[in-house]
Amino acid sequence: MPDPARCSNLFTVERDMKDSEAKAGSATPIDPRRRRVCGALGGWGVAALGALQWPAHAAAPWKPDAGVEFVVPAGPGGALDQVGRAMKQYYDQSGAAPGKPFLVSNKPGANGKIAFDVLMQHPRDPHYLSINTHGYIASYLTGNLDILPHRDLQTIAVLQEEFLILAVRADSPFKDLQALLAALRADPASQRLAVATSIGNHIHIGTAKALKAGGVDVSKLVVAPFRSSMDSIVALVGGQLEMVAATTPNALAMMQAGRIRLLAVSSDTRLGGAFAGVPTWRESGVDTSFHSALGIVGPKGLAPEQIAFWENVCRQMVATTAWKRLVELNQSKSLFIPHAQATEYYEKEYQSMLSTVREIGLLAKGIS
């Protein structure tokens, strides 16, 4: 938290500087940019300033002094990629660090480990960022990932909650969720399910939780992993399998094109926008809901002022019209949680997910 006394001291410095200028008369005036330090920094500057020691000649808050790499643990075009590119757009347009490029690189595979290894290999380097979701908690709990991002990396902030959809092709014989559930109860392996980016991630776990609540033996499901949800939905449309689970951003284009039919959404209440016609699981007679929180992480060992810089970028980005439009379009839920509370939030979600994974019988040995 910012130190009010320190910020107060800054305004005292400003007053003294004005007095000095008045006494100086025709002498060279003090650079007015120094007087505007609190106002120019915006909302995040106060937090950053509180983390610094302010000598007589205060140093400027930290900002990137090299190119930034935002490592997306999924292929291009999906929900995670959208976040990385939205952050790049804001970073570039806001002039957060002029002359320092912001690169979005896609490194899918290995349940996120390929992407996270980039950050693990650059401890204390604030020029690397990635994404955390419930998916990586689930992958850890199911034994498919050997790190927990909120414990083994540096949580910067949470940005939003996302919800899952369950969809079939537009020409599928299943017109509603209950018809699909009846077929799966009779033969769980009869309808193959696509997920991304890995078996055991949040999309798999959240959907398995709902199917189990609907009376399906989820241990007998046939689940196929894809590099991205865009790939999984294309495979569905192409007839390679019968149903797909994904987050709402990934389903939007094919739904609007009339290529897929959404049978259920995992939110507590019905969504709006393009998803207004999609019933929740509860509306379809299955008492369940599920969400995934998406946030930003960096390497372990970042300095407080470096965390403050990226936290502020996140805070300001989610307040922009462009971000709000993206959230509205995808029917995600904006949920900004700052650094100070974000790690605790993910830890609570870990305990909740632990209970869910144990309940559906997918908890890896040795996890508690």
Short mmCIF file of C-alpha atoms in Angstrom, two decimals:
data_model
loop_
_atom_site.label_atom_id
_atom_site.label_comp_id
_atom_site.label_asym_id
_atom_site.label_seq_id
_atom_site.Cartn_x
_atom_site.Cartn_y
_atom_site.Cartn_z
CA MET A 1 0.00 0.00 0.00
CA PRO A 2 1.23 3.57 -0.67
CA ASP A 3 2.64 5.54 2.26
CA PRO A 4 0.49 8.70 2.62
CA ALA A 5 3.30 10.44 4.45
CA ARG A 6 5.66 9.99 1.53
CA CYS A 7 3.16 11.32 -0.98
CA SER A 8 2.47 14.22 1.40
CA ASN A 9 6.20 14.91 1.46
CA LEU A 10 6.14 15.13 -2.33
CA PHE A 11 3.59 17.93 -2.19
CA THR A 12 5.73 19.63 0.47
CA VAL A 13 8.66 19.40 -1.94
CA GLU A 14 6.47 20.92 -4.65
CA ARG A 15 5.56 23.84 -2.38
CA ASP A 16 9.20 24.39 -1.45
CA MET A 17 10.20 24.31 -5.10
CA LYS A 18 7.63 26.98 -5.93
CA ASP A 19 8.96 29.13 -3.05
CA SER A 20 12.50 28.66 -4.37
CA GLU A 21 11.45 29.79 -7.82
CA ALA A 22 9.76 32.88 -6.40
CA LYS A 23 12.95 33.82 -4.52
CA ALA A 24 15.13 33.09 -7.53
CA GLY A 25 13.44 35.79 -9.62
CA SER A 26 15.09 35.81 -13.02
CA ALA A 27 17.23 32.77 -12.25
CA THR A 28 16.74 29.62 -14.28
CA PRO A 29 13.41 28.11 -13.11
CA ILE A 30 13.16 24.64 -11.72
CA ASP A 31 11.96 22.12 -14.33
CA PRO A 32 8.14 22.10 -13.93
CA ARG A 33 8.08 18.37 -14.72
CA ARG A 34 9.61 17.78 -11.30
CA ARG A 35 6.70 19.57 -9.64
CA ARG A 36 4.14 17.44 -11.44
CA VAL A 37 5.55 14.09 -10.38
CA CYS A 38 2.48 12.86 -8.39
CA GLY A 39 -0.10 14.04 -10.94
CA ALA A 40 1.80 12.81 -13.96
CA LEU A 41 2.18 9.31 -12.60
CA GLY A 42 -1.56 8.69 -12.34
CA GLY A 43 -3.18 6.18 -9.99
CA TRP A 44 -0.38 3.66 -10.02
CA GLY A 45 2.37 6.19 -9.37
CA VAL A 46 1.26 6.72 -5.79
CA ALA A 47 1.60 3.01 -5.09
CA ALA A 48 4.97 2.88 -6.79
CA LEU A 49 6.22 5.94 -4.95
CA GLY A 50 5.20 4.43 -1.63
CA ALA A 51 7.51 1.50 -2.36
CA LEU A 52 10.54 3.71 -2.98
CA GLN A 53 12.85 5.73 -0.74
CA TRP A 54 12.83 9.37 -1.78
CA PRO A 55 16.16 11.16 -1.36
CA ALA A 56 16.68 14.86 -1.98
CA HIS A 57 16.84 14.21 -5.73
CA ALA A 58 14.08 11.60 -6.25
CA ALA A 59 14.60 8.92 -8.88
CA ALA A 60 11.89 8.32 -11.47
CA PRO A 61 9.67 5.25 -10.97
CA TRP A 62 10.80 2.11 -12.77
CA LYS A 63 9.74 1.39 -16.33
CA PRO A 64 11.04 -1.13 -18.90
CA ASP A 65 14.52 -0.35 -20.17
CA ALA A 66 14.49 -3.19 -22.72
CA GLY A 67 12.01 -4.96 -24.96
CA VAL A 68 9.18 -6.86 -23.25
CA GLU A 69 8.12 -10.40 -24.15
CA PHE A 70 4.57 -11.47 -23.30
CA VAL A 71 4.57 -15.27 -23.51
CA VAL A 72 1.12 -16.69 -24.30
CA PRO A 73 0.83 -20.35 -23.19
CA ALA A 74 -1.51 -21.14 -26.10
CA GLY A 75 -1.72 -20.78 -29.85
CA PRO A 76 -2.72 -17.58 -31.67
CA GLY A 77 -6.33 -16.49 -32.00
CA GLY A 78 -7.72 -17.85 -28.72
CA ALA A 79 -8.82 -16.17 -25.50
CA LEU A 80 -5.34 -16.10 -23.93
CA ASP A 81 -3.84 -14.68 -27.11
CA GLN A 82 -6.50 -11.96 -27.13
CA VAL A 83 -5.38 -10.81 -23.69
CA GLY A 84 -1.72 -10.68 -24.69
CA ARG A 85 -2.51 -8.62 -27.78
CA ALA A 86 -4.87 -6.34 -25.89
CA MET A 87 -2.08 -5.63 -23.42
CA LYS A 88 0.37 -4.96 -26.25
CA GLN A 89 -2.08 -2.55 -27.86
CA TYR A 90 -2.53 -0.63 -24.61
CA TYR A 91 1.21 -0.63 -23.85
CA ASP A 92 2.07 0.69 -27.31
CA GLN A 93 -0.68 3.30 -27.50
CA SER A 94 -0.24 4.60 -23.96
CA GLY A 95 3.48 5.19 -24.37
CA ALA A 96 4.18 3.34 -21.12
CA ALA A 97 7.83 2.89 -22.12
CA PRO A 98 8.60 4.75 -25.36
CA GLY A 99 11.02 3.01 -27.67
CA LYS A 100 10.83 -0.32 -25.82
CA PRO A 101 8.97 -2.88 -27.96
CA PHE A 102 6.32 -5.24 -26.61
CA LEU A 103 6.42 -8.67 -28.28
CA VAL A 104 3.66 -11.26 -27.99
CA SER A 105 5.02 -14.77 -28.49
CA ASN A 106 2.88 -17.92 -28.58
CA LYS A 107 4.37 -20.96 -26.87
CA PRO A 108 1.63 -23.58 -26.48
CA GLY A 109 2.10 -27.10 -25.21
CA ALA A 110 3.03 -29.10 -22.12
CA ASN A 111 0.10 -27.72 -20.12
CA GLY A 112 1.64 -24.25 -20.09
CA LYS A 113 5.08 -25.36 -18.96
CA ILE A 114 6.81 -24.33 -22.20
CA ALA A 115 5.65 -20.75 -21.68
CA PHE A 116 6.25 -20.70 -17.94
CA ASP A 117 9.78 -22.07 -18.39
CA VAL A 118 10.66 -18.85 -20.22
CA LEU A 119 9.80 -16.89 -17.07
CA MET A 120 11.47 -19.45 -14.80
CA GLN A 121 14.68 -18.99 -16.81
CA HIS A 122 14.61 -15.21 -16.25
CA PRO A 123 14.20 -14.69 -12.49
CA ARG A 124 14.04 -11.05 -11.34
CA ASP A 125 13.66 -9.87 -14.94
CA PRO A 126 10.55 -7.65 -15.29
CA HIS A 127 10.66 -7.77 -19.08
CA TYR A 128 8.88 -11.15 -19.25
CA LEU A 129 5.17 -11.68 -18.62
CA SER A 130 2.62 -14.46 -19.05
CA ILE A 131 -0.94 -15.47 -18.15
CA ASN A 132 -2.35 -17.45 -15.24
CA THR A 133 -5.78 -19.10 -15.17
CA HIS A 134 -7.59 -21.79 -13.23
CA GLY A 135 -6.36 -24.08 -16.01
CA TYR A 136 -2.88 -24.25 -14.55
CA ILE A 137 -4.21 -24.91 -11.07
CA ALA A 138 -6.20 -27.79 -12.53
CA SER A 139 -3.23 -29.09 -14.50
CA TYR A 140 -1.12 -29.09 -11.34
CA LEU A 141 -3.80 -30.93 -9.36
CA THR A 142 -4.19 -33.57 -12.05
CA GLY A 143 -0.44 -34.14 -12.22
CA ASN A 144 0.04 -32.60 -15.68
CA LEU A 145 2.04 -29.54 -14.58
CA ASP A 146 4.82 -29.44 -11.99
CA ILE A 147 4.55 -25.76 -11.04
CA LEU A 148 1.80 -23.50 -9.70
CA PRO A 149 2.07 -20.07 -11.33
CA HIS A 150 0.72 -18.17 -8.32
CA ARG A 151 3.32 -19.83 -6.08
CA ASP A 152 6.29 -20.33 -8.38
CA LEU A 153 5.97 -17.11 -10.41
CA GLN A 154 5.11 -13.55 -9.43
CA THR A 155 1.42 -12.70 -9.55
CA ILE A 156 0.88 -9.16 -10.89
CA ALA A 157 -2.93 -8.85 -10.95
CA VAL A 158 -6.18 -10.60 -11.86
CA LEU A 159 -8.03 -9.11 -14.84
CA GLN A 160 -11.26 -11.02 -15.41
CA GLU A 161 -13.38 -14.11 -14.92
CA GLU A 162 -14.29 -16.34 -17.84
CA PHE A 163 -17.02 -18.92 -18.28
CA LEU A 164 -17.18 -22.22 -20.15
CA ILE A 165 -19.55 -23.29 -22.89
CA LEU A 166 -20.45 -26.77 -24.10
CA ALA A 167 -21.20 -26.89 -27.82
CA VAL A 168 -22.05 -29.29 -30.63
CA ARG A 169 -22.13 -28.78 -34.40
CA ALA A 170 -25.05 -26.83 -35.79
CA ASP A 171 -26.29 -30.00 -37.53
CA SER A 172 -25.93 -32.19 -34.42
CA PRO A 173 -28.95 -34.31 -33.50
CA PHE A 174 -28.67 -32.93 -29.96
CA LYS A 175 -30.91 -29.87 -29.77
CA ASP A 176 -30.52 -29.28 -26.03
CA LEU A 177 -28.36 -30.29 -23.08
CA GLN A 178 -30.72 -32.93 -21.72
CA ALA A 179 -30.65 -34.86 -25.00
CA LEU A 180 -26.85 -34.90 -24.95
CA LEU A 181 -26.76 -35.93 -21.30
CA ALA A 182 -29.11 -38.84 -22.02
CA ALA A 183 -26.72 -40.14 -24.69
CA LEU A 184 -23.71 -39.73 -22.40
CA ARG A 185 -25.40 -41.50 -19.49
CA ALA A 186 -26.12 -44.43 -21.77
CA ASP A 187 -22.59 -44.50 -23.22
CA PRO A 188 -20.05 -41.90 -21.96
CA ALA A 189 -17.61 -42.77 -24.73
CA SER A 190 -20.12 -42.28 -27.54
CA GLN A 191 -19.58 -38.51 -27.80
CA ARG A 192 -15.96 -37.38 -27.97
CA LEU A 193 -15.09 -34.13 -26.17
CA ALA A 194 -12.49 -31.60 -27.35
CA VAL A 195 -10.68 -29.29 -24.89
CA ALA A 196 -7.68 -26.97 -25.05
CA THR A 197 -4.92 -26.71 -24.23
CA SER A 198 -4.58 -29.94 -22.26
CA ILE A 199 -6.36 -32.80 -20.58
CA GLY A 200 -6.84 -31.96 -16.92
CA ASN A 201 -7.02 -28.19 -17.39
CA HIS A 202 -9.85 -25.97 -16.15
CA ILE A 203 -11.94 -26.46 -19.29
CA HIS A 204 -11.76 -30.22 -18.85
CA ILE A 205 -12.30 -30.08 -15.07
CA GLY A 206 -15.14 -27.55 -15.20
CA THR A 207 -16.96 -29.53 -17.88
CA ALA A 208 -16.36 -32.88 -16.17
CA LYS A 209 -17.73 -31.40 -12.95
CA ALA A 210 -20.93 -30.38 -14.73
CA LEU A 211 -21.30 -33.66 -16.62
CA LYS A 212 -20.86 -35.63 -13.41
CA ALA A 213 -23.54 -33.49 -11.77
CA GLY A 214 -25.70 -34.43 -14.76
CA GLY A 215 -25.28 -38.14 -14.06
CA VAL A 216 -22.48 -38.98 -16.50
CA ASP A 217 -19.62 -41.36 -15.60
CA VAL A 218 -16.83 -38.92 -16.41
CA SER A 219 -14.13 -41.55 -15.90
CA LYS A 220 -15.24 -43.08 -19.21
CA LEU A 221 -15.30 -39.88 -21.26
CA VAL A 222 -13.17 -39.70 -24.40
CA VAL A 223 -11.34 -36.36 -24.17
CA ALA A 224 -9.09 -35.00 -26.94
CA PRO A 225 -6.67 -32.11 -26.23
CA PHE A 226 -5.87 -29.40 -28.80
CA ARG A 227 -3.22 -26.66 -28.92
CA SER A 228 -5.87 -23.93 -28.70
CA SER A 229 -9.62 -23.67 -28.38
CA MET A 230 -9.77 -22.28 -31.88
CA ASP A 231 -8.25 -25.55 -33.10
CA SER A 232 -10.66 -27.62 -31.03
CA ILE A 233 -13.70 -25.78 -32.40
CA VAL A 234 -12.45 -26.12 -35.97
CA ALA A 235 -12.08 -29.86 -35.33
CA LEU A 236 -15.67 -29.98 -34.07
CA VAL A 237 -16.97 -28.19 -37.15
CA GLY A 238 -14.90 -30.51 -39.32
CA GLY A 239 -16.56 -33.60 -37.83
CA GLN A 240 -13.53 -34.97 -36.00
CA LEU A 241 -15.52 -35.18 -32.74
CA GLU A 242 -19.00 -34.52 -31.41
CA MET A 243 -18.74 -31.85 -28.69
CA VAL A 244 -16.37 -29.15 -27.52
CA ALA A 245 -15.83 -27.25 -24.27
CA ALA A 246 -14.20 -23.82 -24.39
CA THR A 247 -14.34 -20.36 -22.86
CA THR A 248 -16.86 -17.92 -24.31
CA PRO A 249 -14.37 -15.80 -26.34
CA ASN A 250 -13.33 -18.83 -28.35
CA ALA A 251 -16.89 -19.85 -29.25
CA LEU A 252 -18.14 -16.45 -30.38
CA ALA A 253 -17.11 -16.42 -34.05
CA MET A 254 -18.33 -19.91 -34.94
CA MET A 255 -21.55 -19.39 -32.98
CA GLN A 256 -22.30 -16.15 -34.80
CA ALA A 257 -21.47 -17.86 -38.11
CA GLY A 258 -24.07 -20.53 -37.34
CA ARG A 259 -21.53 -23.36 -37.38
CA ILE A 260 -21.96 -24.52 -33.78
CA ARG A 261 -24.82 -24.75 -31.28
CA LEU A 262 -24.15 -23.82 -27.65
CA LEU A 263 -26.03 -26.07 -25.23
CA ALA A 264 -24.96 -24.59 -21.89
CA VAL A 265 -22.80 -21.95 -20.22
CA SER A 266 -21.16 -22.37 -16.79
CA SER A 267 -22.08 -18.97 -15.32
CA ASP A 268 -24.35 -18.61 -12.30
CA THR A 269 -26.82 -16.53 -14.27
CA ARG A 270 -27.46 -16.20 -17.99
CA LEU A 271 -25.00 -14.03 -19.89
CA GLY A 272 -25.90 -11.15 -22.18
CA GLY A 273 -24.85 -10.01 -25.60
CA ALA A 274 -24.44 -12.72 -28.20
CA PHE A 275 -24.76 -15.36 -25.46
CA ALA A 276 -28.15 -14.19 -24.18
CA GLY A 277 -29.89 -17.19 -25.75
CA VAL A 278 -27.60 -19.80 -24.15
CA PRO A 279 -29.04 -21.40 -20.98
CA THR A 280 -26.92 -21.99 -17.90
CA TRP A 281 -26.35 -25.51 -16.65
CA ARG A 282 -28.75 -24.80 -13.81
CA GLU A 283 -31.45 -23.62 -16.22
CA SER A 284 -31.03 -26.96 -17.98
CA GLY A 285 -31.56 -28.93 -14.77
CA VAL A 286 -27.94 -29.49 -13.65
CA ASP A 287 -27.04 -27.78 -10.38
CA THR A 288 -23.53 -26.54 -11.13
CA SER A 289 -21.51 -23.48 -12.16
CA PHE A 290 -17.86 -22.74 -12.88
CA HIS A 291 -15.58 -19.80 -13.63
CA SER A 292 -11.90 -19.26 -14.39
CA ALA A 293 -9.95 -16.18 -13.29
CA LEU A 294 -7.41 -14.84 -15.77
CA GLY A 295 -4.44 -12.85 -14.50
CA ILE A 296 -0.93 -11.68 -15.34
CA VAL A 297 2.28 -13.15 -13.92
CA GLY A 298 5.97 -12.33 -14.17
CA PRO A 299 9.17 -14.07 -13.04
CA LYS A 300 9.86 -14.63 -9.38
CA GLY A 301 11.90 -12.01 -7.54
CA LEU A 302 10.59 -8.80 -9.10
CA ALA A 303 11.22 -5.60 -7.17
CA PRO A 304 8.21 -3.77 -5.67
CA GLU A 305 8.49 -0.86 -8.11
CA GLN A 306 8.58 -3.28 -11.06
CA ILE A 307 5.46 -5.07 -9.83
CA ALA A 308 3.83 -1.66 -9.32
CA PHE A 309 4.56 -0.65 -12.91
CA TRP A 310 2.90 -3.73 -14.42
CA GLU A 311 0.05 -3.67 -11.90
CA ASN A 312 -0.66 -0.11 -13.01
CA VAL A 313 -0.56 -1.06 -16.68
CA CYS A 314 -3.15 -3.76 -15.92
CA ARG A 315 -5.30 -1.39 -13.85
CA GLN A 316 -5.31 1.30 -16.51
CA MET A 317 -5.85 -1.16 -19.36
CA VAL A 318 -9.02 -2.66 -17.84
CA ALA A 319 -10.43 0.86 -17.50
CA THR A 320 -10.13 1.59 -21.24
CA THR A 321 -13.04 1.51 -23.64
CA ALA A 322 -11.23 -1.02 -25.84
CA TRP A 323 -10.89 -3.52 -22.98
CA LYS A 324 -14.49 -3.01 -21.85
CA ARG A 325 -15.68 -3.66 -25.39
CA LEU A 326 -13.67 -6.88 -25.54
CA VAL A 327 -15.12 -8.06 -22.22
CA GLU A 328 -18.64 -7.18 -23.37
CA LEU A 329 -18.15 -8.93 -26.70
CA ASN A 330 -16.83 -12.10 -25.09
CA GLN A 331 -19.21 -11.92 -22.14
CA SER A 332 -16.38 -12.35 -19.67
CA LYS A 333 -16.63 -10.58 -16.31
CA SER A 334 -14.22 -7.78 -15.51
CA LEU A 335 -12.58 -8.54 -12.16
CA PHE A 336 -9.51 -6.46 -11.36
CA ILE A 337 -7.69 -7.69 -8.26
CA PRO A 338 -4.40 -5.88 -7.47
CA HIS A 339 -1.13 -7.56 -6.65
CA ALA A 340 -1.56 -7.32 -2.88
CA GLN A 341 -4.69 -9.51 -2.96
CA ALA A 342 -4.21 -11.51 -6.17
CA THR A 343 -1.93 -14.25 -4.81
CA GLU A 344 -4.25 -14.83 -1.86
CA TYR A 345 -7.19 -14.98 -4.26
CA TYR A 346 -5.52 -17.67 -6.38
CA GLU A 347 -4.62 -19.65 -3.27
CA LYS A 348 -8.27 -19.70 -2.20
CA GLU A 349 -9.25 -20.77 -5.71
CA TYR A 350 -6.63 -23.53 -5.48
CA GLN A 351 -8.35 -24.95 -2.40
CA SER A 352 -11.74 -24.80 -4.12
CA MET A 353 -10.38 -26.46 -7.27
CA LEU A 354 -8.69 -29.12 -5.12
CA SER A 355 -12.11 -30.09 -3.79
CA THR A 356 -13.60 -30.21 -7.29
CA VAL A 357 -10.80 -32.33 -8.79
CA ARG A 358 -10.94 -34.73 -5.86
CA GLU A 359 -14.73 -34.99 -6.21
CA ILE A 360 -14.60 -36.04 -9.85
CA GLY A 361 -11.78 -38.49 -9.21
CA LEU A 362 -8.97 -36.84 -11.16
CA LEU A 363 -6.68 -35.75 -8.32
CA ALA A 364 -3.07 -36.85 -8.83
CA LYS A 365 -1.39 -38.97 -6.19
CA GLY A 366 0.52 -37.02 -3.59
CA ILE A 367 -1.44 -33.79 -4.03
CA SER A 368 -3.18 -32.40 -0.97
#
